[in-house]
Amino acid sequence: MIRVIKDWLEDRAGAGKALRAFMDEPVPKSTGWRNTLGSVAGALILGQIVTGVLLMLFYVPHPDAAYESLEYVAGSLRAGGLILALHYWGASFIVVAIFAHMARVFFSGAYKKPRELTWLVGVSLFGVIMGFAFTGQLLPWNQAGYWAAKVGIEIASSAPIVGDLIKQLLTGGETLGALTLTRFYTIHVILLPLALGVLVPLHLYLLRRHGPMRPAHDASTDTAPFYPGQLARDLVMISIVFLGLIAVAAIFIGPRSGPIDLTDTSYIPRPEWFFLSHFEILRITPGSLKIVATFVLPNILLVLLLALPWLDRANTTALKDRRLILSAGTVVIAAI
Amino acid sequence: MSESMSRRRALSILIGAIVAAWSTAVAALSGLFISSTLKLGKTGKEVLLGDLTIYGDTFRAVRMRVRVDDGWYKHVEQQTVYIRADKENPSAPIVLSGTCSHLGCTVAWDESRGENGEFVCPCHGGRFGPTGKVLSGPPPSDLTRIPAELHGGDVYLRLS
């Protein structure tokens, strides 16, 4: 029976052939554990989709109900607290996985010709993930999320010419409120997933088109099929990371902060850890130079990141021949 | 079997095991989570409809206000039931659900239809007799009769 269904599908969709072509894709034999980070990030994104959809079954994007509906999820539903914690900590795990993946690509020079476009799409994906993190913070409608969104919107509004327009589009009115919440929700569950739906397949297509980069020390032309060796490595690494995520979520379960209370002057707003470096820059920059911290510096970093394949002009990926760019990159990573 | 073949086989088994384990974990967690609310609102409720003497021998629509625990949303919902005194059994009135057994629309009592009046569903034209029995149309079963009890002259409904 299974054979009949398989043959039927094969005749109509060619699914088996496509799957075999995907699995048998030759990758350099030197491809190993360090090449699993992208798959880990992808799997974590899938995990966020699963927990996100489960939360959407109960979450209500309304100022009177958002906090209460998530309290209900955490307090009254079986495994509700764990699912909420998995979604919350999953965001941090994705940021770590993408940082590690980008650092690996950076140090190995895997952004060089012909993989410049793969790098650009990857940096865009990083931007989308940070967009998820930013919009997701507001949704629980708690103190932490409210102040993070408030500061974030003010930062976006500092952009020359279009700043005010961005602020109005994000806020939906004069103050952060019901319209802001539904806008952030729409961006979080519709617009950003659509962007992911375009960028992730494009990133994978480009990865498959050029294959994983052979490290500088590997002068051979030896290849091995993706299945089963590299797929097994990917899945083992993904499993280890997910076990870690479950452990962190189970230990640090529970609400991050109470419901929004604008009269509470004892609350000290702090952003998520991945926005802390920017938070520190904002803290130490004098008010007269605010735009440097809110707009100029982040955009210089973004442009440098995007232009990396053209800034690193060395014809080799060997570490010893790329000292300047690697030193500069290490300083920036350390500073962040 | 060559060494590379047995390694390939071992890795294939490992891949299958990991995929099966995580799929099971996701399905179990999702099932556990979603099933938390499957039984919500199914606990029995007792509703006071007032003194029996106010109900005559023809059906009267009563809009009950029922507290509903709709997940995090606790609110009062209006539900319609039809009630009339039962000449054969004066100690308990006849109470019928106003919900059509076809697709859940609310039926209306029309005293002028038939010999003793009929319930008519406005959605797909289902018709029910004064006992709630299906007369015509697509409803697959009769209107539900709701158990009513008398306590000290007051009518109580037991909703489930």
Short mmCIF file of C-alpha atoms in Angstrom, two decimals:
data_model
loop_
_atom_site.label_atom_id
_atom_site.label_comp_id
_atom_site.label_asym_id
_atom_site.label_seq_id
_atom_site.Cartn_x
_atom_site.Cartn_y
_atom_site.Cartn_z
CA MET A 1 0.00 0.00 0.00
CA ILE A 2 2.78 2.41 0.99
CA ARG A 3 4.59 1.45 -2.22
CA VAL A 4 1.45 2.34 -4.27
CA ILE A 5 1.14 5.75 -2.57
CA LYS A 6 4.89 6.39 -3.05
CA ASP A 7 4.70 5.52 -6.74
CA TRP A 8 1.58 7.67 -7.19
CA LEU A 9 3.30 10.65 -5.56
CA GLU A 10 6.50 10.00 -7.54
CA ASP A 11 4.60 9.97 -10.85
CA ARG A 12 2.77 13.21 -10.08
CA ALA A 13 5.19 15.29 -7.99
CA GLY A 14 8.58 13.62 -8.43
CA ALA A 15 8.89 13.96 -4.65
CA GLY A 16 11.24 11.01 -4.20
CA LYS A 17 13.59 12.23 -6.90
CA ALA A 18 13.67 15.73 -5.40
CA LEU A 19 14.26 14.33 -1.91
CA ARG A 20 17.06 12.06 -3.17
CA ALA A 21 18.69 14.97 -4.99
CA PHE A 22 18.51 17.00 -1.75
CA MET A 23 19.90 14.18 0.40
CA ASP A 24 22.62 13.10 -2.02
CA GLU A 25 23.95 16.63 -2.57
CA PRO A 26 27.75 16.31 -2.42
CA VAL A 27 29.39 18.34 0.34
CA PRO A 28 33.15 18.63 1.02
CA LYS A 29 34.35 15.77 3.22
CA SER A 30 35.83 18.39 5.57
CA THR A 31 32.31 19.69 6.31
CA GLY A 32 31.69 18.90 9.96
CA TRP A 33 30.25 20.02 13.29
CA ARG A 34 31.07 23.70 12.72
CA ASN A 35 28.72 23.63 9.72
CA THR A 36 25.74 22.64 11.85
CA LEU A 37 25.06 26.12 13.30
CA GLY A 38 22.85 27.29 10.42
CA SER A 39 20.72 24.14 10.74
CA VAL A 40 20.47 24.74 14.49
CA ALA A 41 19.19 28.29 13.85
CA GLY A 42 16.70 26.92 11.30
CA ALA A 43 15.44 24.25 13.71
CA LEU A 44 15.07 26.83 16.49
CA ILE A 45 13.00 28.99 14.13
CA LEU A 46 10.78 25.95 13.45
CA GLY A 47 10.45 25.49 17.21
CA GLN A 48 9.36 29.12 17.58
CA ILE A 49 6.71 28.57 14.89
CA VAL A 50 5.33 25.54 16.79
CA THR A 51 5.22 27.27 20.20
CA GLY A 52 4.06 30.51 18.55
CA VAL A 53 1.08 28.83 16.89
CA LEU A 54 0.16 27.13 20.18
CA LEU A 55 0.28 30.47 22.00
CA MET A 56 -1.80 32.12 19.26
CA LEU A 57 -4.63 29.71 20.11
CA PHE A 58 -5.07 31.62 23.39
CA TYR A 59 -3.32 34.98 23.13
CA VAL A 60 -5.45 38.11 22.61
CA PRO A 61 -3.73 41.25 21.25
CA HIS A 62 -5.79 43.72 23.27
CA PRO A 63 -4.52 45.90 26.16
CA ASP A 64 -7.29 44.62 28.45
CA ALA A 65 -6.68 40.97 27.64
CA ALA A 66 -3.08 40.38 26.47
CA TYR A 67 -1.50 40.01 29.91
CA GLU A 68 -4.47 38.11 31.32
CA SER A 69 -4.63 35.68 28.40
CA LEU A 70 -0.95 34.76 28.83
CA GLU A 71 -1.41 34.48 32.61
CA TYR A 72 -4.19 32.02 31.83
CA VAL A 73 -1.90 30.08 29.47
CA ALA A 74 0.84 29.89 32.08
CA GLY A 75 -1.42 29.25 35.07
CA SER A 76 -4.32 27.15 33.82
CA LEU A 77 -3.22 25.14 30.81
CA ARG A 78 -1.22 21.93 30.94
CA ALA A 79 2.39 22.67 29.89
CA GLY A 80 1.31 26.30 29.28
CA GLY A 81 4.08 27.78 31.40
CA LEU A 82 6.66 25.60 29.67
CA ILE A 83 5.44 26.54 26.18
CA LEU A 84 5.52 30.23 27.06
CA ALA A 85 9.03 29.85 28.49
CA LEU A 86 10.16 27.84 25.44
CA HIS A 87 8.95 30.64 23.14
CA TYR A 88 10.60 33.32 25.28
CA TRP A 89 13.96 31.56 25.68
CA GLY A 90 13.84 30.21 22.12
CA ALA A 91 14.30 33.79 20.92
CA SER A 92 17.55 34.11 22.89
CA PHE A 93 18.75 30.73 21.65
CA ILE A 94 18.12 31.79 18.02
CA VAL A 95 20.10 35.00 18.52
CA VAL A 96 23.00 33.00 20.00
CA ALA A 97 22.84 30.41 17.17
CA ILE A 98 22.82 33.14 14.52
CA PHE A 99 25.67 35.03 16.21
CA ALA A 100 27.69 31.80 16.28
CA HIS A 101 26.76 30.97 12.68
CA MET A 102 27.73 34.46 11.47
CA ALA A 103 30.98 34.38 13.46
CA ARG A 104 31.83 31.01 11.87
CA VAL A 105 31.08 32.39 8.39
CA PHE A 106 33.10 35.52 9.21
CA PHE A 107 36.23 33.74 10.47
CA SER A 108 36.17 31.12 7.73
CA GLY A 109 35.64 33.78 5.03
CA ALA A 110 32.61 31.93 3.69
CA TYR A 111 31.02 35.22 2.55
CA LYS A 112 33.56 35.61 -0.24
CA LYS A 113 32.84 35.25 -3.95
CA PRO A 114 30.64 33.53 -5.10
CA ARG A 115 28.74 33.53 -1.76
CA GLU A 116 28.21 37.31 -1.36
CA LEU A 117 24.47 37.03 -1.97
CA THR A 118 24.16 34.18 0.55
CA TRP A 119 25.79 36.53 3.10
CA LEU A 120 23.47 39.43 2.22
CA VAL A 121 20.39 37.23 2.56
CA GLY A 122 21.80 35.89 5.84
CA VAL A 123 22.31 39.40 7.24
CA SER A 124 18.73 40.23 6.18
CA LEU A 125 17.53 37.12 8.01
CA PHE A 126 19.38 38.31 11.09
CA GLY A 127 17.49 41.62 10.78
CA VAL A 128 14.18 39.75 10.51
CA ILE A 129 15.01 37.72 13.64
CA MET A 130 15.83 40.91 15.56
CA GLY A 131 12.49 42.28 14.31
CA PHE A 132 10.76 39.22 15.79
CA ALA A 133 12.56 39.79 19.09
CA PHE A 134 11.64 43.48 19.15
CA THR A 135 7.95 43.10 18.27
CA GLY A 136 7.56 40.00 20.44
CA GLN A 137 8.65 41.85 23.57
CA LEU A 138 5.55 44.05 23.57
CA LEU A 139 2.99 41.27 23.11
CA PRO A 140 2.81 40.08 26.78
CA TRP A 141 1.82 43.69 27.57
CA ASN A 142 4.00 43.72 30.65
CA GLN A 143 6.35 46.33 32.11
CA ALA A 144 9.49 44.94 30.40
CA GLY A 145 7.86 44.79 26.97
CA TYR A 146 6.18 48.16 27.23
CA TRP A 147 9.36 50.05 28.02
CA ALA A 148 11.42 48.09 25.49
CA ALA A 149 8.91 48.99 22.75
CA LYS A 150 8.68 52.59 23.91
CA VAL A 151 12.46 53.08 23.77
CA GLY A 152 12.73 51.12 20.51
CA ILE A 153 10.11 53.28 18.81
CA GLU A 154 11.87 56.44 20.01
CA ILE A 155 15.15 55.09 18.57
CA ALA A 156 13.46 54.39 15.22
CA SER A 157 11.92 57.88 15.25
CA SER A 158 15.38 59.47 15.39
CA ALA A 159 16.02 58.53 11.74
CA PRO A 160 16.29 61.69 9.61
CA ILE A 161 13.31 62.61 7.39
CA VAL A 162 11.34 59.35 7.80
CA GLY A 163 11.72 59.03 11.60
CA ASP A 164 8.38 60.57 12.49
CA LEU A 165 6.59 58.55 9.83
CA ILE A 166 8.13 55.29 11.15
CA LYS A 167 7.05 56.22 14.67
CA GLN A 168 3.49 56.97 13.58
CA LEU A 169 3.28 53.77 11.54
CA LEU A 170 4.52 51.65 14.45
CA THR A 171 2.55 53.39 17.20
CA GLY A 172 -0.65 53.94 15.25
CA GLY A 173 -1.44 57.06 17.26
CA GLU A 174 0.01 59.58 19.64
CA THR A 175 0.83 57.13 22.38
CA LEU A 176 1.79 53.51 22.70
CA GLY A 177 -1.51 51.66 23.14
CA ALA A 178 -4.09 49.33 21.60
CA LEU A 179 -3.18 50.25 18.01
CA THR A 180 0.52 49.71 18.70
CA LEU A 181 -0.20 46.28 20.15
CA THR A 182 -2.22 45.11 17.14
CA ARG A 183 0.42 46.50 14.79
CA PHE A 184 3.26 44.75 16.60
CA TYR A 185 1.15 41.57 16.63
CA THR A 186 0.50 41.80 12.88
CA ILE A 187 4.19 42.39 12.18
CA HIS A 188 5.15 39.52 14.51
CA VAL A 189 2.74 36.88 13.22
CA ILE A 190 2.17 37.87 9.57
CA LEU A 191 4.73 40.25 8.04
CA LEU A 192 7.93 38.86 9.56
CA PRO A 193 6.92 35.19 8.97
CA LEU A 194 6.24 36.14 5.33
CA ALA A 195 9.73 37.65 5.12
CA LEU A 196 11.13 34.45 6.66
CA GLY A 197 9.17 32.42 4.12
CA VAL A 198 10.98 34.22 1.30
CA LEU A 199 14.44 34.64 2.81
CA VAL A 200 14.97 31.17 4.34
CA PRO A 201 14.30 29.25 1.09
CA LEU A 202 16.46 31.78 -0.78
CA HIS A 203 19.28 31.32 1.75
CA LEU A 204 19.01 27.52 1.43
CA TYR A 205 18.86 27.69 -2.37
CA LEU A 206 22.01 29.81 -2.48
CA LEU A 207 23.71 27.50 0.03
CA ARG A 208 22.86 24.51 -2.16
CA ARG A 209 23.89 26.32 -5.33
CA HIS A 210 27.43 26.95 -4.09
CA GLY A 211 27.64 24.24 -1.42
CA PRO A 212 29.36 24.62 1.95
CA MET A 213 32.72 26.36 1.58
CA ARG A 214 35.80 24.18 1.70
CA PRO A 215 38.12 25.45 4.49
CA ALA A 216 41.46 26.99 3.42
CA HIS A 217 43.42 24.06 4.86
CA ASP A 218 41.47 21.52 2.80
CA ALA A 219 43.16 21.34 -0.60
CA SER A 220 41.39 18.13 -1.63
CA THR A 221 38.35 17.75 -3.85
CA ASP A 222 36.87 14.91 -1.76
CA THR A 223 33.11 15.02 -1.26
CA ALA A 224 30.53 12.94 0.59
CA PRO A 225 26.74 12.98 0.22
CA PHE A 226 24.82 15.20 2.69
CA TYR A 227 22.90 12.10 3.85
CA PRO A 228 23.54 10.46 6.21
CA GLY A 229 26.79 11.89 7.67
CA GLN A 230 26.13 15.64 7.74
CA LEU A 231 22.39 15.27 8.34
CA ALA A 232 23.18 13.09 11.39
CA ARG A 233 25.61 15.74 12.69
CA ASP A 234 22.96 18.45 12.15
CA LEU A 235 20.30 16.45 14.00
CA VAL A 236 22.60 15.54 16.92
CA MET A 237 23.61 19.20 17.36
CA ILE A 238 19.96 20.34 17.05
CA SER A 239 18.96 17.77 19.71
CA ILE A 240 21.68 18.94 22.12
CA VAL A 241 20.63 22.59 21.69
CA PHE A 242 16.93 21.78 22.14
CA LEU A 243 17.64 19.76 25.30
CA GLY A 244 19.51 22.83 26.57
CA LEU A 245 16.57 25.08 25.63
CA ILE A 246 14.08 22.82 27.41
CA ALA A 247 16.30 22.80 30.52
CA VAL A 248 16.63 26.61 30.54
CA ALA A 249 12.89 27.06 29.92
CA ALA A 250 12.02 24.62 32.72
CA ILE A 251 14.38 26.32 35.19
CA PHE A 252 13.55 29.93 34.31
CA ILE A 253 9.80 29.45 33.97
CA GLY A 254 7.45 32.23 35.08
CA PRO A 255 6.61 35.83 34.30
CA ARG A 256 9.38 38.28 33.42
CA SER A 257 7.59 41.30 34.87
CA GLY A 258 4.15 42.39 36.05
CA PRO A 259 1.40 44.06 34.02
CA ILE A 260 1.96 47.56 32.67
CA ASP A 261 1.80 50.18 35.40
CA LEU A 262 2.92 53.60 34.21
CA THR A 263 2.70 54.99 37.76
CA ASP A 264 5.21 52.48 39.12
CA THR A 265 8.43 54.50 39.46
CA SER A 266 10.27 51.65 41.18
CA TYR A 267 10.41 49.58 37.99
CA ILE A 268 13.80 49.76 36.23
CA PRO A 269 13.42 49.00 32.52
CA ARG A 270 16.20 46.90 30.99
CA PRO A 271 16.22 45.45 27.47
CA GLU A 272 16.82 41.81 26.55
CA TRP A 273 20.49 40.83 26.75
CA PHE A 274 20.97 41.05 22.97
CA PHE A 275 20.01 44.73 23.00
CA LEU A 276 22.18 45.49 26.07
CA SER A 277 25.25 46.67 24.11
CA HIS A 278 23.11 49.24 22.32
CA PHE A 279 21.49 50.13 25.65
CA GLU A 280 24.95 50.88 27.14
CA ILE A 281 25.88 53.06 24.15
CA LEU A 282 22.62 54.99 24.62
CA ARG A 283 23.36 55.37 28.33
CA ILE A 284 26.86 56.84 27.93
CA THR A 285 26.17 59.05 24.90
CA PRO A 286 25.48 62.72 25.79
CA GLY A 287 22.01 63.95 24.88
CA SER A 288 23.34 66.35 22.25
CA LEU A 289 24.86 63.40 20.36
CA LYS A 290 21.79 61.17 20.73
CA ILE A 291 21.42 60.66 17.00
CA VAL A 292 24.92 59.18 16.85
CA ALA A 293 23.91 56.41 19.23
CA THR A 294 20.37 55.87 17.92
CA PHE A 295 20.93 56.18 14.19
CA VAL A 296 24.48 56.78 12.96
CA LEU A 297 26.35 54.04 14.82
CA PRO A 298 23.85 51.20 14.27
CA ASN A 299 23.61 52.04 10.58
CA ILE A 300 27.39 52.23 10.13
CA LEU A 301 27.60 48.75 11.68
CA LEU A 302 24.83 47.51 9.39
CA VAL A 303 26.51 48.91 6.27
CA LEU A 304 29.87 47.42 7.31
CA LEU A 305 28.19 44.06 7.87
CA LEU A 306 26.48 44.15 4.47
CA ALA A 307 29.64 45.35 2.70
CA LEU A 308 31.86 42.73 4.33
CA PRO A 309 32.33 40.60 1.15
CA TRP A 310 33.66 43.69 -0.66
CA LEU A 311 35.73 45.04 2.25
CA ASP A 312 37.68 41.81 2.62
CA ARG A 313 39.53 41.82 -0.67
CA ALA A 314 42.04 39.07 0.10
CA ASN A 315 41.88 36.30 -2.48
CA THR A 316 42.16 33.66 0.19
CA THR A 317 40.13 32.50 3.15
CA ALA A 318 43.26 31.63 5.19
CA LEU A 319 43.24 33.35 8.60
CA LYS A 320 46.88 34.52 8.35
CA ASP A 321 46.22 36.50 5.15
CA ARG A 322 43.15 38.34 6.55
CA ARG A 323 44.60 39.74 9.78
CA LEU A 324 43.25 43.29 9.40
CA ILE A 325 39.61 42.38 8.72
CA LEU A 326 39.64 39.59 11.33
CA SER A 327 41.13 41.92 13.97
CA ALA A 328 38.58 44.63 13.19
CA GLY A 329 35.74 42.10 13.32
CA THR A 330 37.00 40.61 16.59
CA VAL A 331 37.10 44.10 18.17
CA VAL A 332 33.51 44.80 17.07
CA ILE A 333 32.27 41.38 18.32
CA ALA A 334 34.08 41.91 21.65
CA ALA A 335 32.60 45.41 21.96
CA ILE A 336 29.08 44.06 21.35
CA MET B 1 28.39 -5.74 4.76
CA SER B 2 31.28 -3.29 4.21
CA GLU B 3 32.30 -0.88 6.95
CA SER B 4 30.96 2.15 5.09
CA MET B 5 27.65 0.39 4.46
CA SER B 6 27.20 -0.53 8.12
CA ARG B 7 28.13 3.05 9.16
CA ARG B 8 25.58 4.40 6.69
CA ARG B 9 22.97 2.06 8.09
CA ALA B 10 23.77 3.02 11.69
CA LEU B 11 23.55 6.73 10.85
CA SER B 12 20.24 6.21 9.02
CA ILE B 13 18.82 4.49 12.12
CA LEU B 14 20.12 7.34 14.30
CA ILE B 15 18.49 9.93 12.01
CA GLY B 16 15.19 8.03 12.04
CA ALA B 17 15.30 7.72 15.84
CA ILE B 18 16.00 11.43 16.38
CA VAL B 19 13.25 12.52 13.96
CA ALA B 20 10.77 10.08 15.56
CA ALA B 21 11.69 11.18 19.10
CA TRP B 22 11.30 14.90 18.42
CA SER B 23 8.10 14.43 16.39
CA THR B 24 6.61 12.46 19.29
CA ALA B 25 7.73 15.11 21.79
CA VAL B 26 6.17 17.95 19.75
CA ALA B 27 2.93 16.01 19.22
CA ALA B 28 2.71 15.08 22.93
CA LEU B 29 3.39 18.61 24.15
CA SER B 30 0.92 20.14 21.68
CA GLY B 31 -1.73 17.54 22.50
CA LEU B 32 -1.31 18.05 26.24
CA PHE B 33 -1.56 21.83 25.83
CA ILE B 34 -4.54 21.95 23.46
CA SER B 35 -6.50 19.26 25.34
CA SER B 36 -6.44 21.43 28.49
CA THR B 37 -9.48 23.31 27.28
CA LEU B 38 -11.46 20.56 25.57
CA LYS B 39 -13.68 20.07 28.64
CA LEU B 40 -14.14 23.74 29.46
CA GLY B 41 -17.75 24.81 30.03
CA LYS B 42 -18.96 21.23 30.33
CA THR B 43 -19.47 21.26 34.06
CA GLY B 44 -23.08 21.09 35.27
CA LYS B 45 -24.87 24.32 36.16
CA GLU B 46 -28.11 24.85 38.00
CA VAL B 47 -30.14 27.80 36.77
CA LEU B 48 -33.15 29.32 38.56
CA LEU B 49 -36.01 30.18 36.19
CA GLY B 50 -38.37 31.57 38.83
CA ASP B 51 -41.82 30.58 40.13
CA LEU B 52 -43.62 27.86 38.14
CA THR B 53 -46.92 29.74 38.28
CA ILE B 54 -45.64 32.40 35.86
CA TYR B 55 -45.45 29.85 33.07
CA GLY B 56 -48.64 28.98 31.20
CA ASP B 57 -49.51 26.05 28.95
CA THR B 58 -47.94 27.52 25.84
CA PHE B 59 -44.23 27.81 25.21
CA ARG B 60 -42.48 30.92 26.30
CA ALA B 61 -38.91 31.82 25.34
CA VAL B 62 -36.74 32.44 28.37
CA ARG B 63 -33.39 34.13 27.98
CA MET B 64 -31.14 32.82 30.68
CA ARG B 65 -27.98 34.56 31.74
CA VAL B 66 -25.37 31.86 32.22
CA ARG B 67 -21.88 32.45 33.57
CA VAL B 68 -19.43 31.03 31.05
CA ASP B 69 -15.76 30.31 31.71
CA ASP B 70 -14.48 30.81 28.17
CA GLY B 71 -10.81 30.19 28.85
CA TRP B 72 -9.37 33.38 30.34
CA TYR B 73 -12.60 35.22 29.43
CA LYS B 74 -15.19 34.87 32.19
CA HIS B 75 -18.45 36.42 31.13
CA VAL B 76 -22.23 36.14 31.18
CA GLU B 77 -23.83 34.69 28.06
CA GLN B 78 -27.50 34.65 27.07
CA GLN B 79 -29.01 31.32 26.11
CA THR B 80 -32.60 30.68 24.99
CA VAL B 81 -34.76 27.83 26.28
CA TYR B 82 -38.50 27.26 25.81
CA ILE B 83 -40.63 26.45 28.82
CA ARG B 84 -44.28 25.64 29.45
CA ALA B 85 -46.28 23.94 32.17
CA ASP B 86 -47.02 20.23 31.70
CA LYS B 87 -50.69 19.47 32.30
CA GLU B 88 -49.96 15.77 32.79
CA ASN B 89 -47.21 16.40 35.29
CA PRO B 90 -47.87 19.66 37.18
CA SER B 91 -44.80 19.17 39.35
CA ALA B 92 -42.32 19.66 36.50
CA PRO B 93 -42.60 21.91 33.44
CA ILE B 94 -41.44 20.97 29.93
CA VAL B 95 -38.23 22.74 29.01
CA LEU B 96 -36.75 22.44 25.52
CA SER B 97 -33.42 23.73 24.28
CA GLY B 98 -33.76 26.52 21.73
CA THR B 99 -30.81 25.18 19.76
CA CYS B 100 -31.65 23.39 16.51
CA SER B 101 -30.13 19.90 16.34
CA HIS B 102 -29.16 20.49 12.69
CA LEU B 103 -26.46 23.18 12.78
CA GLY B 104 -27.03 25.07 16.00
CA CYS B 105 -29.26 28.03 15.03
CA THR B 106 -31.87 29.24 17.54
CA VAL B 107 -35.40 28.04 16.77
CA ALA B 108 -38.51 30.21 17.15
CA TRP B 109 -41.86 29.09 18.60
CA ASP B 110 -44.80 29.80 16.26
CA GLU B 111 -48.13 29.08 17.94
CA SER B 112 -50.12 29.62 14.75
CA ARG B 113 -48.49 26.72 12.90
CA GLY B 114 -49.96 23.23 12.87
CA GLU B 115 -52.56 22.10 15.38
CA ASN B 116 -50.68 22.98 18.57
CA GLY B 117 -47.91 25.21 17.29
CA GLU B 118 -44.41 24.38 15.95
CA PHE B 119 -40.80 25.31 16.45
CA VAL B 120 -39.24 26.62 13.23
CA CYS B 121 -35.55 26.97 12.54
CA PRO B 122 -34.83 30.18 10.59
CA CYS B 123 -31.62 28.83 9.04
CA HIS B 124 -32.58 25.72 7.03
CA GLY B 125 -36.32 25.41 7.70
CA GLY B 126 -36.29 22.54 10.21
CA ARG B 127 -39.67 22.11 12.01
CA PHE B 128 -40.31 20.55 15.40
CA GLY B 129 -43.56 19.70 17.17
CA PRO B 130 -44.60 20.91 20.69
CA THR B 131 -42.75 17.96 22.27
CA GLY B 132 -39.58 18.84 20.38
CA LYS B 133 -40.00 15.99 17.89
CA VAL B 134 -38.72 16.60 14.34
CA LEU B 135 -41.61 17.15 11.91
CA SER B 136 -39.74 17.99 8.72
CA GLY B 137 -36.53 19.45 7.30
CA PRO B 138 -32.90 18.49 7.80
CA PRO B 139 -32.59 18.24 11.64
CA PRO B 140 -31.25 14.75 12.47
CA SER B 141 -32.78 14.63 15.95
CA ASP B 142 -35.38 16.20 18.23
CA LEU B 143 -34.87 19.34 20.30
CA THR B 144 -33.08 18.48 23.53
CA ARG B 145 -35.28 18.30 26.58
CA ILE B 146 -33.60 19.93 29.57
CA PRO B 147 -34.25 18.38 32.98
CA ALA B 148 -36.23 20.74 35.20
CA GLU B 149 -36.83 20.35 38.91
CA LEU B 150 -39.09 22.11 41.38
CA HIS B 151 -37.71 23.32 44.68
CA GLY B 152 -40.21 25.18 46.86
CA GLY B 153 -42.29 26.22 43.86
CA ASP B 154 -39.30 27.52 41.90
CA VAL B 155 -38.15 25.95 38.64
CA TYR B 156 -34.49 24.98 38.40
CA LEU B 157 -32.80 23.79 35.23
CA ARG B 158 -29.85 21.45 35.30
CA LEU B 159 -27.64 22.41 32.38
CA SER B 160 -24.75 20.28 31.26
#
